[in-house]
Coordinates of C-alpha atoms in Angstrom, one line a residue:
M1 CA 99.8 118.6 131.9
K2 CA 100.5 115.1 133.2
I3 CA 102.3 112.6 130.9
S4 CA 102.1 108.8 131.3
I5 CA 105.0 106.8 129.9
I6 CA 103.9 103.2 129.4
I7 CA 106.8 100.7 129.5
P8 CA 106.0 97.0 129.1
I9 CA 108.8 94.8 130.6
Y10 CA 109.6 91.3 129.3
N11 CA 113.1 89.7 129.2
V12 CA 115.1 93.0 128.9
A13 CA 117.6 92.6 131.7
P14 CA 120.6 94.1 129.8
Y15 CA 118.6 97.2 128.7
V16 CA 115.9 98.0 131.2
E17 CA 117.9 100.1 133.6
R18 CA 119.0 102.4 130.8
C19 CA 115.4 102.7 129.6
L20 CA 114.0 103.5 133.1
Y21 CA 116.6 106.2 133.9
S22 CA 116.0 107.9 130.5
A23 CA 112.4 108.3 131.6
L24 CA 113.0 109.2 135.2
N25 CA 115.6 111.8 134.3
Q26 CA 113.3 113.7 131.9
S27 CA 113.6 117.5 132.1
Y28 CA 109.8 117.7 132.3
E29 CA 108.6 116.8 135.8
D30 CA 104.9 116.0 135.7
I31 CA 105.4 112.4 134.5
E32 CA 104.2 109.0 135.7
L33 CA 105.9 105.8 134.7
V34 CA 103.4 103.0 134.1
L35 CA 105.4 99.8 134.2
V36 CA 103.8 96.5 133.2
D37 CA 105.4 93.2 134.2
D38 CA 104.6 90.7 131.4
C39 CA 106.1 87.8 133.3
G40 CA 109.5 87.2 131.6
T41 CA 112.0 84.6 132.6
D42 CA 115.1 86.7 133.3
N43 CA 115.9 89.1 136.2
S44 CA 114.4 92.2 134.5
M45 CA 112.0 92.9 137.4
N46 CA 114.8 92.6 140.0
I47 CA 116.6 95.3 138.2
V48 CA 113.4 97.4 138.0
S49 CA 112.8 97.0 141.7
E50 CA 116.4 98.2 142.4
V51 CA 115.9 101.3 140.2
V52 CA 112.5 102.1 141.8
E53 CA 113.9 101.7 145.4
K54 CA 116.9 104.0 144.7
Y55 CA 114.8 106.7 143.0
V56 CA 114.3 109.8 145.1
G57 CA 112.8 112.2 142.5
N58 CA 109.2 113.5 142.1
K59 CA 108.0 111.4 139.2
K60 CA 105.4 108.8 140.1
I61 CA 106.0 105.1 139.4
S62 CA 103.2 102.6 139.1
L63 CA 103.8 98.9 138.6
F64 CA 101.2 96.4 137.2
K65 CA 101.8 92.6 136.9
H66 CA 100.1 90.1 134.6
E67 CA 99.3 86.7 136.0
H68 CA 101.2 85.1 133.1
N69 CA 102.8 86.3 129.8
L70 CA 100.3 87.9 127.6
G71 CA 102.4 89.7 125.0
L72 CA 103.3 93.3 124.1
S73 CA 99.8 94.3 123.0
A74 CA 98.2 93.1 126.2
A75 CA 100.9 94.9 128.2
R76 CA 100.4 98.2 126.5
N77 CA 96.6 97.8 126.9
T78 CA 97.1 97.2 130.6
G79 CA 99.2 100.4 130.7
I80 CA 96.5 102.4 128.8
K81 CA 93.8 101.3 131.2
N82 CA 95.8 102.2 134.3
A83 CA 97.4 105.4 133.1
T84 CA 96.2 108.7 134.7
G85 CA 98.0 111.2 132.4
D86 CA 96.5 113.7 130.0
Y87 CA 98.8 112.3 127.3
L88 CA 100.3 108.9 126.8
L89 CA 103.7 107.9 125.5
F90 CA 104.8 104.4 124.7
L91 CA 108.4 103.4 125.4
D92 CA 109.9 100.0 124.7
S93 CA 112.0 98.7 127.5
D94 CA 115.1 98.0 125.4
D95 CA 115.1 101.6 124.0
E96 CA 115.5 105.0 125.6
I97 CA 114.4 108.6 125.2
P98 CA 116.6 111.7 125.2
L99 CA 116.4 113.8 128.4
N100 CA 114.3 116.5 126.8
A101 CA 112.1 114.2 124.7
V102 CA 108.8 114.8 126.6
E103 CA 109.4 118.5 126.8
L104 CA 110.0 118.7 123.0
L105 CA 106.9 116.6 122.3
L106 CA 104.8 118.5 124.8
E107 CA 105.7 121.9 123.2
A108 CA 103.9 120.7 120.1
T109 CA 100.6 120.2 121.9
N110 CA 99.9 124.0 121.8
E111 CA 97.7 123.5 118.7
N112 CA 95.7 120.8 120.6
P113 CA 96.5 117.9 118.2
D114 CA 95.2 114.4 118.7
F115 CA 98.8 113.2 118.7
V116 CA 102.4 114.4 118.3
I117 CA 105.0 112.4 116.5
G118 CA 108.8 112.9 116.9
N119 CA 111.9 111.7 115.0
I120 CA 113.7 108.5 115.8
K121 CA 117.4 108.0 116.0
V122 CA 118.5 104.4 115.2
L123 CA 121.5 103.1 117.1
G124 CA 123.4 99.8 116.5
S125 CA 123.1 99.8 112.7
D126 CA 123.7 102.3 109.8
K127 CA 121.6 100.2 107.4
F128 CA 118.2 100.8 109.1
S129 CA 116.0 103.9 109.4
F130 CA 112.4 104.9 109.9
Y131 CA 110.2 106.6 107.4
F132 CA 109.8 110.3 108.5
S133 CA 109.6 112.6 105.5
I134 CA 106.9 115.0 106.7
P135 CA 107.8 118.6 107.6
S136 CA 107.6 119.9 111.2
G137 CA 104.4 121.7 112.2
V138 CA 100.7 120.8 112.1
I139 CA 98.8 118.6 109.7
Q140 CA 95.2 119.4 109.8
G141 CA 92.4 117.1 108.4
N142 CA 92.0 113.4 108.4
E143 CA 92.4 113.0 104.6
L144 CA 95.9 114.6 104.7
I145 CA 96.9 112.5 107.8
L146 CA 95.8 109.2 106.3
D147 CA 97.3 110.1 102.9
S148 CA 100.7 110.8 104.5
F149 CA 100.5 107.5 106.4
I150 CA 99.7 105.3 103.4
K151 CA 102.5 107.0 101.4
D152 CA 104.9 106.0 104.2
K153 CA 105.8 109.5 105.2
W154 CA 105.7 108.5 108.9
Y155 CA 106.5 105.3 110.7
S156 CA 104.0 102.8 112.0
M157 CA 105.7 102.1 115.4
A158 CA 103.5 103.0 118.3
V159 CA 106.5 104.4 120.3
N160 CA 107.4 108.1 120.2
K161 CA 103.9 109.3 119.6
L162 CA 102.5 111.5 122.4
I163 CA 98.7 110.8 122.3
K164 CA 95.9 112.6 123.9
K165 CA 94.4 110.0 126.3
E166 CA 90.8 111.2 125.8
F167 CA 91.2 110.8 122.0
L168 CA 92.7 107.3 122.4
L169 CA 89.8 106.1 124.7
N170 CA 87.1 107.8 122.6
H171 CA 88.2 105.8 119.6
H172 CA 89.0 102.6 121.4
L173 CA 92.6 102.7 120.2
F174 CA 93.7 99.5 122.0
F175 CA 96.2 97.1 120.5
K176 CA 95.0 93.8 118.9
E177 CA 96.2 91.0 121.1
G178 CA 97.6 87.7 120.0
I179 CA 99.5 88.9 117.0
L180 CA 102.9 90.2 116.0
H181 CA 103.4 93.6 114.3
E182 CA 100.5 95.0 116.2
D183 CA 101.9 98.5 115.7
E184 CA 101.2 98.4 112.0
L185 CA 97.4 97.9 112.6
W186 CA 97.3 100.3 115.5
S187 CA 99.0 103.2 113.6
F188 CA 96.7 102.6 110.6
V189 CA 93.6 102.9 112.8
L190 CA 95.2 106.0 114.4
A191 CA 95.6 107.6 111.0
T192 CA 92.0 106.9 110.1
K193 CA 90.7 108.6 113.2
A194 CA 93.0 111.6 113.8
N195 CA 92.0 115.0 112.5
K196 CA 95.1 116.9 113.7
M197 CA 98.7 115.8 114.2
S198 CA 101.8 117.7 115.2
V199 CA 105.3 116.8 113.8
V200 CA 108.6 117.4 115.7
K201 CA 111.7 116.8 113.6
D202 CA 114.0 116.7 116.6
Y203 CA 115.1 113.2 117.8
T204 CA 112.9 112.3 120.7
Y205 CA 113.5 108.6 120.7
H206 CA 116.6 106.3 120.6
Y207 CA 115.8 102.9 118.9
Y208 CA 118.4 100.2 119.5
I209 CA 118.9 97.4 117.0
R210 CA 119.0 94.0 118.7
N211 CA 119.9 90.8 116.8
D212 CA 117.6 88.8 119.2
S213 CA 114.5 91.1 118.9
I214 CA 111.1 90.1 117.5
T215 CA 111.7 92.4 114.4
G216 CA 115.0 90.6 113.7
K217 CA 113.5 87.1 113.2
I218 CA 111.1 86.0 110.5
S219 CA 108.9 83.0 111.0
I220 CA 105.6 81.8 109.7
R221 CA 103.9 83.5 112.6
N222 CA 105.1 86.9 111.2
Y223 CA 103.2 86.1 108.0
E224 CA 100.1 84.8 109.8
S225 CA 100.0 88.0 111.9
N226 CA 100.4 90.2 108.8
A227 CA 97.6 88.4 107.0
I228 CA 95.3 89.1 110.0
I229 CA 96.4 92.8 109.9
L230 CA 95.7 93.1 106.2
C231 CA 92.2 91.6 106.8
E232 CA 91.5 94.0 109.6
K233 CA 92.6 97.0 107.5
K234 CA 90.4 95.8 104.7
K235 CA 87.3 96.0 107.1
I236 CA 88.2 99.6 107.9
I237 CA 88.8 100.5 104.3
D238 CA 85.4 99.1 103.3
E239 CA 83.8 101.5 105.7
I240 CA 85.7 104.5 104.4
N241 CA 85.1 103.6 100.7
S242 CA 88.1 105.5 99.2
V243 CA 89.5 104.6 95.8
D244 CA 93.0 105.5 96.9
L245 CA 92.7 103.3 100.0
H246 CA 91.4 100.4 97.8
S247 CA 94.5 100.7 95.6
Y248 CA 96.7 100.8 98.7
M249 CA 95.1 97.7 100.1
I250 CA 95.4 95.6 96.9
E251 CA 99.0 96.6 96.6
K252 CA 99.7 95.7 100.2
I253 CA 98.0 92.3 99.8
V254 CA 99.7 91.4 96.6
D255 CA 103.2 92.5 97.9
F256 CA 102.6 90.4 101.0
Y257 CA 101.6 87.4 99.0
Y258 CA 104.8 87.5 96.9
S259 CA 107.0 88.0 100.0
L260 CA 105.2 84.9 101.4
L261 CA 106.1 82.9 98.2
V262 CA 109.7 84.0 98.6
F263 CA 109.6 82.8 102.2
R264 CA 108.4 79.4 100.9
P265 CA 106.0 78.2 103.6
S266 CA 104.4 74.8 103.8
Y267 CA 101.7 74.2 101.2
N268 CA 99.0 74.0 103.8
K269 CA 100.0 77.4 105.2
L270 CA 100.1 78.9 101.7
V271 CA 96.6 77.7 100.9
C272 CA 95.2 78.9 104.3
M273 CA 96.6 82.4 103.9
H274 CA 95.8 82.7 100.2
S275 CA 92.2 81.7 100.9
L276 CA 92.0 84.3 103.6
L277 CA 93.4 87.1 101.5
K278 CA 91.5 86.1 98.3
E279 CA 88.2 86.3 100.3
N280 CA 89.1 89.9 101.2
M281 CA 89.9 90.9 97.6
N282 CA 86.5 90.2 96.2
T283 CA 85.3 93.8 96.4
F284 CA 88.3 95.3 94.6
H285 CA 88.5 96.1 91.0
L286 CA 91.4 96.0 88.5
K287 CA 90.7 99.5 87.3
D288 CA 92.0 100.8 90.7
L289 CA 95.5 99.4 90.0
S290 CA 98.6 100.5 88.2
A291 CA 99.7 98.4 85.2
S292 CA 102.4 96.5 87.1
Y293 CA 100.1 95.6 89.9
K294 CA 97.4 94.4 87.5
V295 CA 99.8 91.7 86.4
K296 CA 100.7 90.8 89.9
Y297 CA 97.1 90.7 90.9
L298 CA 96.2 88.3 88.1
L299 CA 98.9 86.0 89.2
F300 CA 97.6 86.2 92.8
R301 CA 94.3 85.0 91.5
L302 CA 95.8 81.7 90.3
P303 CA 95.1 78.6 92.4
C304 CA 97.8 77.8 94.9
I305 CA 98.5 74.5 93.2
F306 CA 100.5 76.5 90.6
F307 CA 103.0 77.4 93.4
K308 CA 103.2 74.1 95.2
F309 CA 106.6 73.3 93.8
I310 CA 108.2 76.2 95.7
C311 CA 106.7 75.1 99.1
R312 CA 108.8 73.4 101.8

């Protein structure tokens, strides 16, 4: 069974060597590294070239270069299109995987799942962790998989999920380009399509907290991306037509809106995002909500002018 590890590379000079060696030194041998150069401005690719030149093992290394910076989603999509493995695994170039990670994940493919998910160890902070409250073993059936996702029983990050390539391509599970937080939408779509997943409780990924990472900074672009993601989710939920998913969606939109108010954007940005979200709320009904969310929802329906005083 061949495994493709897809590693986008962009401005990670202090970390990329550690990342590459964690993949190259895997105990499982039939692995190809699919490296995607997303045209950073530091010397990351010089370090990559040195590692590749020194490597004398049996693992295959393929390198693909964008003409200009396209972002993480595009880099992962390039990796998907060029990977030749039976299963794909995404690895961020500032993180690493334990030496037996692939072997542990691969053992869980005996039941032929659509994907395998492993546990994540967070390094660099004791105040941050990932949702992972599902037991080890197999979860059978799309309804159970989707229910476990919307109840935050497993994380939305794309990394540390060993995914059957045929399943991924059949369901067009590519990343939406041009936005931040693309993993949230991608994993949601994954949860709506998968019929069988396997869970490994061992740590198969080391996630490093970086103060300068995308996830560590909040800007209006974060909110604009999240608004787009919510609208994309809404389209999918309309097709599924589930009461539970409708409630989940309203709560996500209302919570997002109130976090936006706390962020205090410009009035024009507030109006723009409120209009977009309100347009996607028209098919929802109050009866689908809990009492506390009914109050929040009614406040959400107020015109933006009521909140102009808090805007920057």
